[in-house]
Short mmCIF file of N, CA and C in Angstrom, two decimals:
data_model
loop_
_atom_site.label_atom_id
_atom_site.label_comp_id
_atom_site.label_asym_id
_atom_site.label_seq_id
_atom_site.Cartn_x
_atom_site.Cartn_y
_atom_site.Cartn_z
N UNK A 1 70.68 -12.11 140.82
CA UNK A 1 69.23 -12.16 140.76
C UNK A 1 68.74 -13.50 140.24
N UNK A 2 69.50 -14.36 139.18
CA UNK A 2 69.34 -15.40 138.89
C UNK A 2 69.15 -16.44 139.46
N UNK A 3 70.02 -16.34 140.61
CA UNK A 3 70.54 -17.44 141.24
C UNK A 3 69.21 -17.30 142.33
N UNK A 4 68.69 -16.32 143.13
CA UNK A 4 67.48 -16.36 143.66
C UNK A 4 66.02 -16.79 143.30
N UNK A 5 65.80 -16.75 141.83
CA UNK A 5 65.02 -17.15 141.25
C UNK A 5 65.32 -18.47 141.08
N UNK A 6 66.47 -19.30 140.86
CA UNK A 6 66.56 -20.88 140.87
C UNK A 6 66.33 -21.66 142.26
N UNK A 7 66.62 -20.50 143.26
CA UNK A 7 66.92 -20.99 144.95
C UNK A 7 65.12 -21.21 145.03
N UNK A 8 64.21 -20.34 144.31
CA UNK A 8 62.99 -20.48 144.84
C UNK A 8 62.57 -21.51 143.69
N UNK A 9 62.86 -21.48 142.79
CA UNK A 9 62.03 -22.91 141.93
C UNK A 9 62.70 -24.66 142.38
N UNK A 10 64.15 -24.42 143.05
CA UNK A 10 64.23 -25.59 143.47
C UNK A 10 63.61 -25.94 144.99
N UNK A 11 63.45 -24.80 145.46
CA UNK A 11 62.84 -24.98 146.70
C UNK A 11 61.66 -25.75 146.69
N UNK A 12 60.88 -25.11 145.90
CA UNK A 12 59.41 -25.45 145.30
C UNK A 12 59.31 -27.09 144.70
N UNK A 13 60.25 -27.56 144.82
CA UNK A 13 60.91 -29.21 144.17
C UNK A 13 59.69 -29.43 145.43
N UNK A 14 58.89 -31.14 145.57
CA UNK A 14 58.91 -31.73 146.85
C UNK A 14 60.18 -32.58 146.99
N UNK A 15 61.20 -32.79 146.24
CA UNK A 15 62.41 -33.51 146.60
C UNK A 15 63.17 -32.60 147.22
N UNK A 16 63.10 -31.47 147.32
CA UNK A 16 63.54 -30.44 147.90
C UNK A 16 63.50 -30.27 149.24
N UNK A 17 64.32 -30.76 150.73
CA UNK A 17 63.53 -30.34 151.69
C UNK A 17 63.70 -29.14 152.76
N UNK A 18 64.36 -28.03 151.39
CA UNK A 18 64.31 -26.23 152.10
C UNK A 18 63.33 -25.46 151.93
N UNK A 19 61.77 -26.54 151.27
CA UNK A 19 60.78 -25.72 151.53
C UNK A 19 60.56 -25.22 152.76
N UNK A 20 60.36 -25.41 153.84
CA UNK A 20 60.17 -24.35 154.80
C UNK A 20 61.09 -23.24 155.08
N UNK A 21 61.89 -23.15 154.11
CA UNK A 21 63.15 -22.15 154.19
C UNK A 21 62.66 -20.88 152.93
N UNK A 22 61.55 -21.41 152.64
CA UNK A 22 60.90 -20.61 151.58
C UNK A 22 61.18 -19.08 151.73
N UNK A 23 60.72 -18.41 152.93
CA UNK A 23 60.45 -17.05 153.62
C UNK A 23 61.50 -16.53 153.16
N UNK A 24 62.66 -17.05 153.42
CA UNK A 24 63.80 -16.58 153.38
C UNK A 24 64.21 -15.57 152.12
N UNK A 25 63.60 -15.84 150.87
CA UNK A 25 63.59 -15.34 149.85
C UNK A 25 63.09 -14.19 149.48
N UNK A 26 61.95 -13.63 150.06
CA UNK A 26 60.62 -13.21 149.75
C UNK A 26 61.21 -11.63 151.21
N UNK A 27 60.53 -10.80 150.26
CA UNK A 27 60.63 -9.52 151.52
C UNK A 27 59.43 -9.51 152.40
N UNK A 28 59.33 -8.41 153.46
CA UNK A 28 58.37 -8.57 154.18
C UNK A 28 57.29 -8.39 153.75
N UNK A 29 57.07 -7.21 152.41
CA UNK A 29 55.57 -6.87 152.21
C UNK A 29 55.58 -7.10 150.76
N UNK A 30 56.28 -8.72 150.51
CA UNK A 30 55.92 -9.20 148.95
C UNK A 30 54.79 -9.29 148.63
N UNK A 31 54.66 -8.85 147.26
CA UNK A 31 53.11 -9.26 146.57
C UNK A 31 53.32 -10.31 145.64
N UNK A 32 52.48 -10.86 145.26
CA UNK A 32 52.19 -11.95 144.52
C UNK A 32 51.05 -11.83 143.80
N UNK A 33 51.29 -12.07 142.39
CA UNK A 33 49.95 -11.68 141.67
C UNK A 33 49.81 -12.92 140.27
N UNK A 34 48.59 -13.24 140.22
CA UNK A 34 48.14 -14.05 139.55
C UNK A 34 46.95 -14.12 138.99
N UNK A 35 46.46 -14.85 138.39
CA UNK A 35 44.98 -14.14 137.86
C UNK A 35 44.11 -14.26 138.44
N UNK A 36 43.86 -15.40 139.71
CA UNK A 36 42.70 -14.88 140.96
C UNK A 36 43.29 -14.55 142.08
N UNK A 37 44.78 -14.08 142.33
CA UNK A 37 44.79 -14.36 143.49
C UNK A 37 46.08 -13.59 144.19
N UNK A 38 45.88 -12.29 144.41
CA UNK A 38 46.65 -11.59 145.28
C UNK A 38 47.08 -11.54 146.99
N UNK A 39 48.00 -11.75 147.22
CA UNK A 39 48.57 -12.09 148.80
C UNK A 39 49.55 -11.08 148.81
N UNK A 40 49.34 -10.26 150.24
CA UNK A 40 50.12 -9.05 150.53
C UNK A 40 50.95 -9.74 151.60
N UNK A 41 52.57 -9.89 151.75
CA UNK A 41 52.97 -10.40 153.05
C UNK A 41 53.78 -11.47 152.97
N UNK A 42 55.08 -11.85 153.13
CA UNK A 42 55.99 -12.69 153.48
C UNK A 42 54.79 -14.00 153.85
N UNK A 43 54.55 -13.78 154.95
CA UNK A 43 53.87 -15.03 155.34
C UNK A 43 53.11 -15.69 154.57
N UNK A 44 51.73 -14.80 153.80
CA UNK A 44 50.89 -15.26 153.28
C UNK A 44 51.38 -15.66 151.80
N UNK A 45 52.45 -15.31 151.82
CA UNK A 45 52.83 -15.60 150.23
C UNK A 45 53.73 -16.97 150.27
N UNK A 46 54.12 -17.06 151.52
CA UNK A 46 54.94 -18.29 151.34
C UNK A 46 54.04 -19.81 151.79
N UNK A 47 52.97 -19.45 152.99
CA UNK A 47 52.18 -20.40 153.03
C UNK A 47 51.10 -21.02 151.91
N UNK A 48 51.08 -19.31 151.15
CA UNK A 48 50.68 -20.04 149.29
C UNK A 48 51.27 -20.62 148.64
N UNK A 49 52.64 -21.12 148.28
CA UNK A 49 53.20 -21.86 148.06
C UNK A 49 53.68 -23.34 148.28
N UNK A 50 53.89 -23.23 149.66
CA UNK A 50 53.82 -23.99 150.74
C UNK A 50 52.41 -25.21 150.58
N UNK A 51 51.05 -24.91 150.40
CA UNK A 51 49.89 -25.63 150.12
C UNK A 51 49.67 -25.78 148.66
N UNK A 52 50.21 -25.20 148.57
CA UNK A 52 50.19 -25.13 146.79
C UNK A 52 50.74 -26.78 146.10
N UNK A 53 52.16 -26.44 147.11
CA UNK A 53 53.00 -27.91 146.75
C UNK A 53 52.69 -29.08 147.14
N UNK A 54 51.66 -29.01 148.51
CA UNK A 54 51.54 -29.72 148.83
C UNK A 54 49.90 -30.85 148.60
N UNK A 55 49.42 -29.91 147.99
CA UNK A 55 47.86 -29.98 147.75
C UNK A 55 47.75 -30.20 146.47
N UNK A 56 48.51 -29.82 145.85
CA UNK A 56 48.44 -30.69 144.53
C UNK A 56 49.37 -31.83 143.89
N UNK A 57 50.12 -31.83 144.80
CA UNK A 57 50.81 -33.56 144.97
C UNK A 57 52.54 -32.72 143.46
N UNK A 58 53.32 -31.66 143.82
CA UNK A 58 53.93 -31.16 142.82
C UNK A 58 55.37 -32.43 143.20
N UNK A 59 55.54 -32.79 141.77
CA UNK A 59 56.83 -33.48 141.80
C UNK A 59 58.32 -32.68 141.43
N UNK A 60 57.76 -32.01 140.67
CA UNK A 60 59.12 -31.35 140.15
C UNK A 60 58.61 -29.87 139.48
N UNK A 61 59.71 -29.22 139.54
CA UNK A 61 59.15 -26.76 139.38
C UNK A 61 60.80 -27.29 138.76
N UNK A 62 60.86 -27.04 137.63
CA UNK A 62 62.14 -26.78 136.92
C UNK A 62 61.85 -25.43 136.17
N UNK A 63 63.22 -24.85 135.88
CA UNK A 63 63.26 -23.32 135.39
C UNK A 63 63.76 -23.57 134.17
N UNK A 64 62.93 -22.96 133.10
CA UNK A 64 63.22 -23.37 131.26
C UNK A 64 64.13 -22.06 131.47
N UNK A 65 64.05 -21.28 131.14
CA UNK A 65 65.07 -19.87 131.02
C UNK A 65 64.59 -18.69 131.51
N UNK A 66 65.22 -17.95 131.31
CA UNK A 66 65.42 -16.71 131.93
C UNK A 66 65.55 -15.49 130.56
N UNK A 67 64.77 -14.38 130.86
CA UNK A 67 65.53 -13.08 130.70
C UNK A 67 65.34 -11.84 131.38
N UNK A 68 66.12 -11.40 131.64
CA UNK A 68 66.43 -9.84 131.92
C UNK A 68 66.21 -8.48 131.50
N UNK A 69 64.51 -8.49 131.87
CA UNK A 69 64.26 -7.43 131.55
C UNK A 69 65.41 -5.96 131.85
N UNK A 70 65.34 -5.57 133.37
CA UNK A 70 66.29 -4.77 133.62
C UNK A 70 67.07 -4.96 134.68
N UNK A 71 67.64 -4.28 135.46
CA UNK A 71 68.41 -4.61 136.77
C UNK A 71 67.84 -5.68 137.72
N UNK A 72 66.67 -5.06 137.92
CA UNK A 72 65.73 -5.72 138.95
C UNK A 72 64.68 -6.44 138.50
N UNK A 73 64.49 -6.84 137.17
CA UNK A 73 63.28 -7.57 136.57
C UNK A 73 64.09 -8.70 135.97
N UNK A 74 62.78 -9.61 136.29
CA UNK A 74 63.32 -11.28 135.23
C UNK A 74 61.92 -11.72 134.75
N UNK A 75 62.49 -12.56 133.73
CA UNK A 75 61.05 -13.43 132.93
C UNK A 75 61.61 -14.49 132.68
N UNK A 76 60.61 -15.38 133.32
CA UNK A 76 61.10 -17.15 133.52
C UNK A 76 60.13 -17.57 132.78
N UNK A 77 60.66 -18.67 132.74
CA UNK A 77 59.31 -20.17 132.03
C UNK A 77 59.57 -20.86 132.27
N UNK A 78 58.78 -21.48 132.60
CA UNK A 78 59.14 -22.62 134.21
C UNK A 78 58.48 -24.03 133.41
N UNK A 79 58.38 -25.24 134.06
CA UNK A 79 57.49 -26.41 134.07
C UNK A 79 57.28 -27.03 135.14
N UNK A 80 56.13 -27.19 135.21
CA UNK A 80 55.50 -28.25 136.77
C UNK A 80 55.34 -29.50 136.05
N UNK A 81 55.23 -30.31 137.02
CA UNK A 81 55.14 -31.85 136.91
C UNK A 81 54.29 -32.18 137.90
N UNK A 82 53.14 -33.03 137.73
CA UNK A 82 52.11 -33.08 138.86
C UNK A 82 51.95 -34.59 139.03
N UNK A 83 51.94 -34.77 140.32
CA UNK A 83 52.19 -36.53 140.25
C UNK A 83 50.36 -37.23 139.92
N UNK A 84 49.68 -36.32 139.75
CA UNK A 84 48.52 -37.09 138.88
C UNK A 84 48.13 -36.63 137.85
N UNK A 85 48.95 -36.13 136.69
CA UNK A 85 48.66 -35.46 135.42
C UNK A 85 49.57 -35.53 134.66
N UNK A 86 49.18 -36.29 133.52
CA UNK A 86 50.23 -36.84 132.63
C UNK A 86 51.13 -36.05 131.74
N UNK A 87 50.60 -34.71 131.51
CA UNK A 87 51.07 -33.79 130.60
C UNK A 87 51.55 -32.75 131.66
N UNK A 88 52.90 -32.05 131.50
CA UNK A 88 53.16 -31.13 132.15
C UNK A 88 52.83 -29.83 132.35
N UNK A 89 52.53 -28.96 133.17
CA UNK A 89 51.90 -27.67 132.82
C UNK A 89 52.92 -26.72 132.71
N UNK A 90 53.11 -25.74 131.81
CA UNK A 90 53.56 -24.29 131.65
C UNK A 90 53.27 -23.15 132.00
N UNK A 91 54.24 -22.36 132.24
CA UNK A 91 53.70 -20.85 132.99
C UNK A 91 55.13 -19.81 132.61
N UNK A 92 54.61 -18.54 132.64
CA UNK A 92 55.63 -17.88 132.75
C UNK A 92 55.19 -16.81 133.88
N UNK A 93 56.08 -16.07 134.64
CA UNK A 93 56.58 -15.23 135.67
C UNK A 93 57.15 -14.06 135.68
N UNK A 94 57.05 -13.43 136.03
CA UNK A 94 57.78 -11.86 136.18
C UNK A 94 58.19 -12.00 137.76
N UNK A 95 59.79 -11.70 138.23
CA UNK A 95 60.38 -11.47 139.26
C UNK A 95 60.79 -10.10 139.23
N UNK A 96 60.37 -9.14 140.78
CA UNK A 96 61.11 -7.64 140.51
C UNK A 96 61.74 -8.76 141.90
N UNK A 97 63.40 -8.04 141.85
CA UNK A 97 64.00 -8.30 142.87
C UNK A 97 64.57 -7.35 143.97
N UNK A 98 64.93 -7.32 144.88
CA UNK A 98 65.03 -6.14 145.26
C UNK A 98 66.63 -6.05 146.52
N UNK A 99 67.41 -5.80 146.26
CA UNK A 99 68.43 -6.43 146.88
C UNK A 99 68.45 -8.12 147.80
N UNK A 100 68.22 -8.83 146.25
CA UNK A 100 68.65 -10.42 146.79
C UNK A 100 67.14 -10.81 147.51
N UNK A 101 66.17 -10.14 147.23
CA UNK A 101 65.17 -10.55 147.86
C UNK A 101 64.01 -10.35 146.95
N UNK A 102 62.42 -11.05 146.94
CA UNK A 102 61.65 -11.15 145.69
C UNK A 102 60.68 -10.43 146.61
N UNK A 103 60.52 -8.81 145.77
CA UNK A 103 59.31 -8.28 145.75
C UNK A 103 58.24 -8.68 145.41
N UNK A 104 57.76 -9.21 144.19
CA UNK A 104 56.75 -9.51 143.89
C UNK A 104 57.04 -10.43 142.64
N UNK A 105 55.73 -11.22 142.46
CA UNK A 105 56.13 -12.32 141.22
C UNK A 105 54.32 -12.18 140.54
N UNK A 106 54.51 -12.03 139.68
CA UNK A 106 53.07 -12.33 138.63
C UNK A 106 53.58 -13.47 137.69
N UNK A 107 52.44 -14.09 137.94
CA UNK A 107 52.53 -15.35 137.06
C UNK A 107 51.51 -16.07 136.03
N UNK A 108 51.63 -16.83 135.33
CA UNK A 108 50.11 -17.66 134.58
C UNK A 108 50.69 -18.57 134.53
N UNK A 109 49.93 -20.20 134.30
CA UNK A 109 49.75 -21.32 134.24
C UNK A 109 49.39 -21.85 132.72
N UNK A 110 49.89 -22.84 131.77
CA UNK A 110 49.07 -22.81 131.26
C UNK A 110 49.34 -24.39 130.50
N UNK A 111 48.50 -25.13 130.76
CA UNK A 111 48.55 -26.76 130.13
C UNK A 111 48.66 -26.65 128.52
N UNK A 112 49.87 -27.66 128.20
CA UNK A 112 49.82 -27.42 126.77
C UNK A 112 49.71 -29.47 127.02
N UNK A 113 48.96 -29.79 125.59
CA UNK A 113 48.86 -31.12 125.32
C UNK A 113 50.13 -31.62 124.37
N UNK A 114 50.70 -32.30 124.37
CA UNK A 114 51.44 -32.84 123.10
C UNK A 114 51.21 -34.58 122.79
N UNK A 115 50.78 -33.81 121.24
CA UNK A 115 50.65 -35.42 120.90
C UNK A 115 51.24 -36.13 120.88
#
């Protein structure tokens, strides 16, 4: 389950170029949940990503750690790197997985400053 969750944050790299291999991860009727913004659907969830990376100019999605809620659950904390923002942003994630494939992911964002 680990290793699927790293396959999609390096994907999400733009040095990465198996973003369009995104789908591959994601089941057919994944959800995605965030605080404005729910997408029902393989497709629509990966073309959210997909513009996501590309529309905000993302340099680097590295994965801080992991834990294991239960069989099928994970909790990540990730960092973005944005090629016009000097401070990196933080988020954490919930993955249910579902044989090798990502049901659904809820996530938040959240800019921390350091002096």
């Amino acid at each position: 389950m680990i290793n699927v969750v790293c396959q999609f944050f390096s994907r999400l790299s733009t040095q990465n170029k198996n973003i369009d291999n995104l789908e591959r991860l994601f089941k057919d009727d994944c959800l995605l949940l965030s605080s404005n913004q729910t997408l029902i659907g393989k497709v629509n969830v990966t073309k959210y990503f997909k513009e996501m990376v590309h529309k905000n100019r993302i340099e680097r999605v590295s994965l801080l750690n992991s834990i294991k809620g239960d069989k099928s659950t994970l909790l990540v904390n990730y960092c973005i790197i944005y090629a016009d923002q000097p401070s990196p942003v933080y988020g954490a994630a919930i993955f249910k997985i579902n044989r090798k494939k990502i049901d659904y992911i809820n996530y938040r964002h959240t800019t921390q400053i350091i002096n």
